[in-house]
Amino acid sequence: MSVGASQYKGRTCTTYVNMQRSTIRLLSGASPAAARRVAAPLHVFRNYGFQPEKAKQGYNLTFTDHAAIFEGRSTSDLLRALLVLRLCATPPFVTHSAALLDSARRLLGEKVAMSAVHESFYKHFCAGKEAADVWARMNALRAHGIGAIMDYAEEENLRKLSKPQHQVQAELVSAPAVTGTDAGTITGGTSGTGRYAVISAREPLGGETINQSPAAAPSYNYSLEQNACERHTTAFLAAIDTAATLPGQGFAAIKLTALGDRGLLEHLAAAVESVRELFKVYDLNGDGYITEAEFDECFKKLAAEQGSASSTDKRKELWKWLDAKGEGRIDYMCWTQRLDLENMPSLAANLEKQARANGTVRPWHLSSSEKEELKALLGRLERLVDRAVSKGVKLMIDAEQSSLRPAIDHIAHELMRCHNTVHDGGNGPGEAVVFVTYQAYLRDAQQRLAADLERAKRERYTLGVKLVRGAYLQSERRRAAKSGVSSPVWDHIEETHASFDACLDMLLGAVKDGRAEVMLGSHNQASVEAAVAAMARLGLEPDEAPVYFGQLMGMADNLSFTLGHHGYKVFKYCPYGSVEKVIPYLLRRVNENQYILKGGKLDMALLWSELWRRALHDPEHSLLARIVAPIQKSSSSSSSSSSVSLR
């Protein structure tokens, strides 16, 4: 007979967890210690009836109950966590972490060095090597009302596969000019009217290049990189399949750079940004609209500057394509809606007067091999999305460096337009399947989010958003300094906090209106408290509203477990992969200095408090407590006897 939570009304959440753990042990026949190591049968969590305490409107959550937060964790796990967080809070260690790892590999050997990493940072921040290996960790989380986000964290340096620049240039020179017929669509051989339709890009939509990307110059040999990308795709598919078997809503996270050529994505991103910036060129009076007269004037001027012909028929044909509704003017939303990914490099090519002959700046046109690489990347992505849709899993596209953002965002919005809508006869926004990530530390995050919410409203799809502060702060600043441009990230953490809060308010309002779903990825307690308060104010029920909270494994357990105990939809990122290939991920966690300086200190304080509690008062975990307990019991009995005799 399954145990229903209603039969135990009034008991604490800890009681439910203890009962669930006992049930797992009974069903598996394992000892208490073994039960924590063995994955429980799935039906235990589907039929058990565990229902955490439901949060009340305006309820003030307490994030410092260390006994409840760490219940079920072994003392050795807590000691490891304390060591790892202590090292992450040591500035010299953080600054030289990569160099220290290289030295350990050189002096101790690869095997010993990786073993040390595995027993410390890997076990703290990662869930296992394969998707199937993380079941025990996921079961332990589920016992506290916490879901798991499958996150394949392996990273490889695909730049090892690059071809010499002179070979790339030779391909570009020998390649035929791209036209509306030979550009085609490159998503599995679909026609020009498919998901990524293309029109002729020979017309002079622009003038001078707005945004060149010298960093995108290397190209990659598809035949060499395909094995790594296919392996990543297989791992992502396994993550989706595993997420589908979990009770409750399943999530999986993917990275586009794991599916294809990073340099190609940078090149596409620069082209996308250039074509979007072109809107400002055509908007002659700066009123936010391009009229047909402005388009004609600018079109003829740019054509003359480039020394190309500009016929009236061609201008009218192109304007008719841009102004699909025939309103006589277009705004930025219409402009971006008409831009197709495969068309971007060719459109951006028209921003140049001509490619530089010396090869120091790369022409926009894609080489033949790059077209094949793009086709393969989009094909892999479609396989993942189709699997997620068929399995009922939500797919989150992770953010990466800002140099890739325009291409990633463009791809994500095309996918959302196809999948985040009501099907089977419906004609409005539906459940979000695809989520894209917004990083609040980028200066333009708030403006882009507002524009994208408007775009989603106009095109009648639900915007799926994962909101984070950002994880590439130092690399963004280094890249900007090297390029001699202003940094794309805010200078001060307070500005990032303000951007995050503004984006959160905007998103929760959209959730209330049924126009968005949001995954709030934050280790900041103030942000979580603000979100909880806003949900209460807007009447968004924790167990019903599509508002999800997410934290990384090994970080902010006090937030995750407290939210889970009170019925909020909270998830832990469960990164997995071989220890050697998740080193970049682990190094980023070590460098989360803003978190360690604030939230990490609270984590360590709670760990110390729990370790002291166990040492002095928990006989199950401490020999000292087992020795002291009889003495305390005897002392208590003596005190009771004395009280009776006095009466």
PDB file of N, CA and C in Angstrom, residues 579-635:
ATOM      1  N   VAL A 579      36.143  12.867 -16.264  1.00  0.00           N
ATOM      2  CA  VAL A 579      36.812  13.902 -15.472  1.00  0.00           C
ATOM      3  C   VAL A 579      37.784  14.715 -16.317  1.00  0.00           C
ATOM      4  N   GLU A 580      38.460  14.060 -17.268  1.00  0.00           N
ATOM      5  CA  GLU A 580      39.451  14.768 -18.082  1.00  0.00           C
ATOM      6  C   GLU A 580      38.803  15.844 -18.958  1.00  0.00           C
ATOM      7  N   LYS A 581      37.568  15.597 -19.396  1.00  0.00           N
ATOM      8  CA  LYS A 581      36.934  16.514 -20.345  1.00  0.00           C
ATOM      9  C   LYS A 581      35.976  17.501 -19.702  1.00  0.00           C
ATOM     10  N   VAL A 582      35.828  17.441 -18.383  1.00  0.00           N
ATOM     11  CA  VAL A 582      35.013  18.462 -17.712  1.00  0.00           C
ATOM     12  C   VAL A 582      35.897  19.457 -16.960  1.00  0.00           C
ATOM     13  N   ILE A 583      37.198  19.374 -17.169  1.00  0.00           N
ATOM     14  CA  ILE A 583      38.120  20.308 -16.503  1.00  0.00           C
ATOM     15  C   ILE A 583      37.753  21.762 -16.773  1.00  0.00           C
ATOM     16  N   PRO A 584      37.440  22.173 -18.032  1.00  0.00           N
ATOM     17  CA  PRO A 584      37.035  23.581 -18.246  1.00  0.00           C
ATOM     18  C   PRO A 584      35.829  23.969 -17.403  1.00  0.00           C
ATOM     19  N   TYR A 585      34.850  23.064 -17.291  1.00  0.00           N
ATOM     20  CA  TYR A 585      33.679  23.340 -16.460  1.00  0.00           C
ATOM     21  C   TYR A 585      34.086  23.512 -15.004  1.00  0.00           C
ATOM     22  N   LEU A 586      34.953  22.627 -14.504  1.00  0.00           N
ATOM     23  CA  LEU A 586      35.380  22.705 -13.103  1.00  0.00           C
ATOM     24  C   LEU A 586      36.162  23.987 -12.835  1.00  0.00           C
ATOM     25  N   LEU A 587      36.991  24.395 -13.787  1.00  0.00           N
ATOM     26  CA  LEU A 587      37.756  25.631 -13.603  1.00  0.00           C
ATOM     27  C   LEU A 587      36.830  26.845 -13.539  1.00  0.00           C
ATOM     28  N   ARG A 588      35.740  26.833 -14.310  1.00  0.00           N
ATOM     29  CA  ARG A 588      34.784  27.945 -14.224  1.00  0.00           C
ATOM     30  C   ARG A 588      34.123  27.980 -12.854  1.00  0.00           C
ATOM     31  N   ARG A 589      33.836  26.814 -12.285  1.00  0.00           N
ATOM     32  CA  ARG A 589      33.230  26.764 -10.954  1.00  0.00           C
ATOM     33  C   ARG A 589      34.207  27.302  -9.911  1.00  0.00           C
ATOM     34  N   VAL A 590      35.466  26.951 -10.043  1.00  0.00           N
ATOM     35  CA  VAL A 590      36.468  27.461  -9.113  1.00  0.00           C
ATOM     36  C   VAL A 590      36.531  28.985  -9.175  1.00  0.00           C
ATOM     37  N   ASN A 591      36.315  29.522 -10.368  1.00  0.00           N
ATOM     38  CA  ASN A 591      36.433  30.975 -10.559  1.00  0.00           C
ATOM     39  C   ASN A 591      35.143  31.741 -10.306  1.00  0.00           C
ATOM     40  N   GLU A 592      34.139  31.088  -9.724  1.00  0.00           N
ATOM     41  CA  GLU A 592      32.899  31.791  -9.380  1.00  0.00           C
ATOM     42  C   GLU A 592      33.146  32.644  -8.132  1.00  0.00           C
ATOM     43  N   ASN A 593      34.054  33.600  -8.253  1.00  0.00           N
ATOM     44  CA  ASN A 593      34.494  34.324  -7.064  1.00  0.00           C
ATOM     45  C   ASN A 593      33.395  35.177  -6.442  1.00  0.00           C
ATOM     46  N   GLN A 594      32.512  35.727  -7.260  1.00  0.00           N
ATOM     47  CA  GLN A 594      31.445  36.551  -6.683  1.00  0.00           C
ATOM     48  C   GLN A 594      30.543  35.715  -5.791  1.00  0.00           C
ATOM     49  N   TYR A 595      30.274  34.477  -6.229  1.00  0.00           N
ATOM     50  CA  TYR A 595      29.437  33.605  -5.397  1.00  0.00           C
ATOM     51  C   TYR A 595      30.173  33.221  -4.120  1.00  0.00           C
ATOM     52  N   ILE A 596      31.443  32.832  -4.251  1.00  0.00           N
ATOM     53  CA  ILE A 596      32.200  32.366  -3.085  1.00  0.00           C
ATOM     54  C   ILE A 596      32.325  33.467  -2.041  1.00  0.00           C
ATOM     55  N   LEU A 597      32.494  34.715  -2.498  1.00  0.00           N
ATOM     56  CA  LEU A 597      32.672  35.812  -1.555  1.00  0.00           C
ATOM     57  C   LEU A 597      31.418  36.093  -0.742  1.00  0.00           C
ATOM     58  N   LYS A 598      30.248  35.677  -1.252  1.00  0.00           N
ATOM     59  CA  LYS A 598      28.995  35.970  -0.543  1.00  0.00           C
ATOM     60  C   LYS A 598      28.265  34.689  -0.192  1.00  0.00           C
ATOM     61  N   GLY A 599      27.574  34.093  -1.192  1.00  0.00           N
ATOM     62  CA  GLY A 599      26.823  32.884  -0.916  1.00  0.00           C
ATOM     63  C   GLY A 599      27.689  31.739  -0.442  1.00  0.00           C
ATOM     64  N   GLY A 600      28.917  31.648  -0.964  1.00  0.00           N
ATOM     65  CA  GLY A 600      29.807  30.570  -0.553  1.00  0.00           C
ATOM     66  C   GLY A 600      30.174  30.643   0.912  1.00  0.00           C
ATOM     67  N   LYS A 601      30.265  31.841   1.450  1.00  0.00           N
ATOM     68  CA  LYS A 601      30.564  31.989   2.880  1.00  0.00           C
ATOM     69  C   LYS A 601      29.423  31.433   3.726  1.00  0.00           C
ATOM     70  N   LEU A 602      28.202  31.671   3.294  1.00  0.00           N
ATOM     71  CA  LEU A 602      27.059  31.120   4.011  1.00  0.00           C
ATOM     72  C   LEU A 602      27.061  29.603   3.918  1.00  0.00           C
ATOM     73  N   ASP A 603      27.389  29.067   2.735  1.00  0.00           N
ATOM     74  CA  ASP A 603      27.488  27.620   2.580  1.00  0.00           C
ATOM     75  C   ASP A 603      28.471  27.032   3.584  1.00  0.00           C
ATOM     76  N   MET A 604      29.633  27.662   3.677  1.00  0.00           N
ATOM     77  CA  MET A 604      30.655  27.154   4.595  1.00  0.00           C
ATOM     78  C   MET A 604      30.211  27.268   6.047  1.00  0.00           C
ATOM     79  N   ALA A 605      29.548  28.359   6.383  1.00  0.00           N
ATOM     80  CA  ALA A 605      29.055  28.526   7.756  1.00  0.00           C
ATOM     81  C   ALA A 605      28.027  27.451   8.098  1.00  0.00           C
ATOM     82  N   LEU A 606      27.141  27.158   7.162  1.00  0.00           N
ATOM     83  CA  LEU A 606      26.143  26.117   7.396  1.00  0.00           C
ATOM     84  C   LEU A 606      26.793  24.742   7.501  1.00  0.00           C
ATOM     85  N   LEU A 607      27.809  24.498   6.675  1.00  0.00           N
ATOM     86  CA  LEU A 607      28.528  23.225   6.755  1.00  0.00           C
ATOM     87  C   LEU A 607      29.184  23.061   8.119  1.00  0.00           C
ATOM     88  N   TRP A 608      29.855  24.113   8.595  1.00  0.00           N
ATOM     89  CA  TRP A 608      30.488  24.059   9.928  1.00  0.00           C
ATOM     90  C   TRP A 608      29.432  23.801  11.007  1.00  0.00           C
ATOM     91  N   SER A 609      28.314  24.479  10.927  1.00  0.00           N
ATOM     92  CA  SER A 609      27.265  24.307  11.942  1.00  0.00           C
ATOM     93  C   SER A 609      26.738  22.877  11.951  1.00  0.00           C
ATOM     94  N   GLU A 610      26.540  22.318  10.771  1.00  0.00           N
ATOM     95  CA  GLU A 610      26.029  20.953  10.698  1.00  0.00           C
ATOM     96  C   GLU A 610      27.069  19.943  11.186  1.00  0.00           C
ATOM     97  N   LEU A 611      28.325  20.166  10.845  1.00  0.00           N
ATOM     98  CA  LEU A 611      29.376  19.252  11.309  1.00  0.00           C
ATOM     99  C   LEU A 611      29.496  19.291  12.828  1.00  0.00           C
ATOM    100  N   TRP A 612      29.404  20.469  13.431  1.00  0.00           N
ATOM    101  CA  TRP A 612      29.445  20.578  14.886  1.00  0.00           C
ATOM    102  C   TRP A 612      28.212  19.927  15.513  1.00  0.00           C
ATOM    103  N   ARG A 613      27.059  20.126  14.899  1.00  0.00           N
ATOM    104  CA  ARG A 613      25.845  19.498  15.432  1.00  0.00           C
ATOM    105  C   ARG A 613      25.971  17.978  15.430  1.00  0.00           C
ATOM    106  N   ARG A 614      26.487  17.446  14.324  1.00  0.00           N
ATOM    107  CA  ARG A 614      26.646  15.997  14.247  1.00  0.00           C
ATOM    108  C   ARG A 614      27.685  15.496  15.251  1.00  0.00           C
ATOM    109  N   ALA A 615      28.762  16.223  15.371  1.00  0.00           N
ATOM    110  CA  ALA A 615      29.836  15.791  16.265  1.00  0.00           C
ATOM    111  C   ALA A 615      29.382  15.734  17.719  1.00  0.00           C
ATOM    112  N   LEU A 616      28.533  16.660  18.124  1.00  0.00           N
ATOM    113  CA  LEU A 616      28.157  16.764  19.539  1.00  0.00           C
ATOM    114  C   LEU A 616      26.800  16.154  19.864  1.00  0.00           C
ATOM    115  N   HIS A 617      25.890  16.097  18.862  1.00  0.00           N
ATOM    116  CA  HIS A 617      24.513  15.733  19.201  1.00  0.00           C
ATOM    117  C   HIS A 617      23.905  14.643  18.323  1.00  0.00           C
ATOM    118  N   ASP A 618      24.642  14.080  17.376  1.00  0.00           N
ATOM    119  CA  ASP A 618      24.058  13.100  16.458  1.00  0.00           C
ATOM    120  C   ASP A 618      24.816  11.779  16.546  1.00  0.00           C
ATOM    121  N   PRO A 619      24.353  10.850  17.374  1.00  0.00           N
ATOM    122  CA  PRO A 619      25.060   9.578  17.551  1.00  0.00           C
ATOM    123  C   PRO A 619      25.186   8.771  16.264  1.00  0.00           C
ATOM    124  N   GLU A 620      24.267   8.951  15.324  1.00  0.00           N
ATOM    125  CA  GLU A 620      24.339   8.193  14.076  1.00  0.00           C
ATOM    126  C   GLU A 620      25.578   8.536  13.277  1.00  0.00           C
ATOM    127  N   HIS A 621      26.081   9.757  13.432  1.00  0.00           N
ATOM    128  CA  HIS A 621      27.213  10.210  12.628  1.00  0.00           C
ATOM    129  C   HIS A 621      28.500  10.393  13.419  1.00  0.00           C
ATOM    130  N   SER A 622      28.441  10.360  14.738  1.00  0.00           N
ATOM    131  CA  SER A 622      29.616  10.759  15.521  1.00  0.00           C
ATOM    132  C   SER A 622      29.866   9.827  16.701  1.00  0.00           C
ATOM    133  N   LEU A 623      31.115   9.345  16.807  1.00  0.00           N
ATOM    134  CA  LEU A 623      31.514   8.538  17.955  1.00  0.00           C
ATOM    135  C   LEU A 623      31.449   9.365  19.232  1.00  0.00           C
ATOM    136  N   LEU A 624      31.873  10.624  19.153  1.00  0.00           N
ATOM    137  CA  LEU A 624      31.833  11.503  20.318  1.00  0.00           C
ATOM    138  C   LEU A 624      30.400  11.661  20.817  1.00  0.00           C
ATOM    139  N   ALA A 625      29.456  11.830  19.877  1.00  0.00           N
ATOM    140  CA  ALA A 625      28.056  11.982  20.277  1.00  0.00           C
ATOM    141  C   ALA A 625      27.528  10.703  20.921  1.00  0.00           C
ATOM    142  N   ARG A 626      27.991   9.540  20.427  1.00  0.00           N
ATOM    143  CA  ARG A 626      27.552   8.276  21.021  1.00  0.00           C
ATOM    144  C   ARG A 626      28.079   8.122  22.440  1.00  0.00           C
ATOM    145  N   ILE A 627      29.269   8.671  22.709  1.00  0.00           N
ATOM    146  CA  ILE A 627      29.850   8.616  24.060  1.00  0.00           C
ATOM    147  C   ILE A 627      29.149   9.604  24.978  1.00  0.00           C
ATOM    148  N   VAL A 628      28.877  10.788  24.442  1.00  0.00           N
ATOM    149  CA  VAL A 628      28.302  11.851  25.257  1.00  0.00           C
ATOM    150  C   VAL A 628      26.819  11.616  25.531  1.00  0.00           C
ATOM    151  N   ALA A 629      26.115  10.963  24.576  1.00  0.00           N
ATOM    152  CA  ALA A 629      24.670  10.795  24.706  1.00  0.00           C
ATOM    153  C   ALA A 629      24.250  10.099  25.995  1.00  0.00           C
ATOM    154  N   PRO A 630      24.868   8.945  26.381  1.00  0.00           N
ATOM    155  CA  PRO A 630      24.464   8.303  27.647  1.00  0.00           C
ATOM    156  C   PRO A 630      24.692   9.193  28.860  1.00  0.00           C
ATOM    157  N   ILE A 631      25.804   9.972  28.814  1.00  0.00           N
ATOM    158  CA  ILE A 631      26.099  10.866  29.938  1.00  0.00           C
ATOM    159  C   ILE A 631      25.027  11.936  30.047  1.00  0.00           C
ATOM    160  N   GLN A 632      24.661  12.503  28.882  1.00  0.00           N
ATOM    161  CA  GLN A 632      23.613  13.526  28.881  1.00  0.00           C
ATOM    162  C   GLN A 632      22.283  12.945  29.341  1.00  0.00           C
ATOM    163  N   LYS A 633      21.997  11.700  28.904  1.00  0.00           N
ATOM    164  CA  LYS A 633      20.750  11.055  29.292  1.00  0.00           C
ATOM    165  C   LYS A 633      20.716  10.786  30.786  1.00  0.00           C
ATOM    166  N   SER A 634      21.872  10.337  31.332  1.00  0.00           N
ATOM    167  CA  SER A 634      21.961  10.074  32.764  1.00  0.00           C
ATOM    168  C   SER A 634      21.812  11.353  33.559  1.00  0.00           C
ATOM    169  N   SER A 635      22.453  12.408  33.056  1.00  0.00           N
ATOM    170  CA  SER A 635      22.363  13.698  33.733  1.00  0.00           C
ATOM    171  C   SER A 635      20.934  14.205  33.725  1.00  0.00           C
TER     172      SER A 635
END
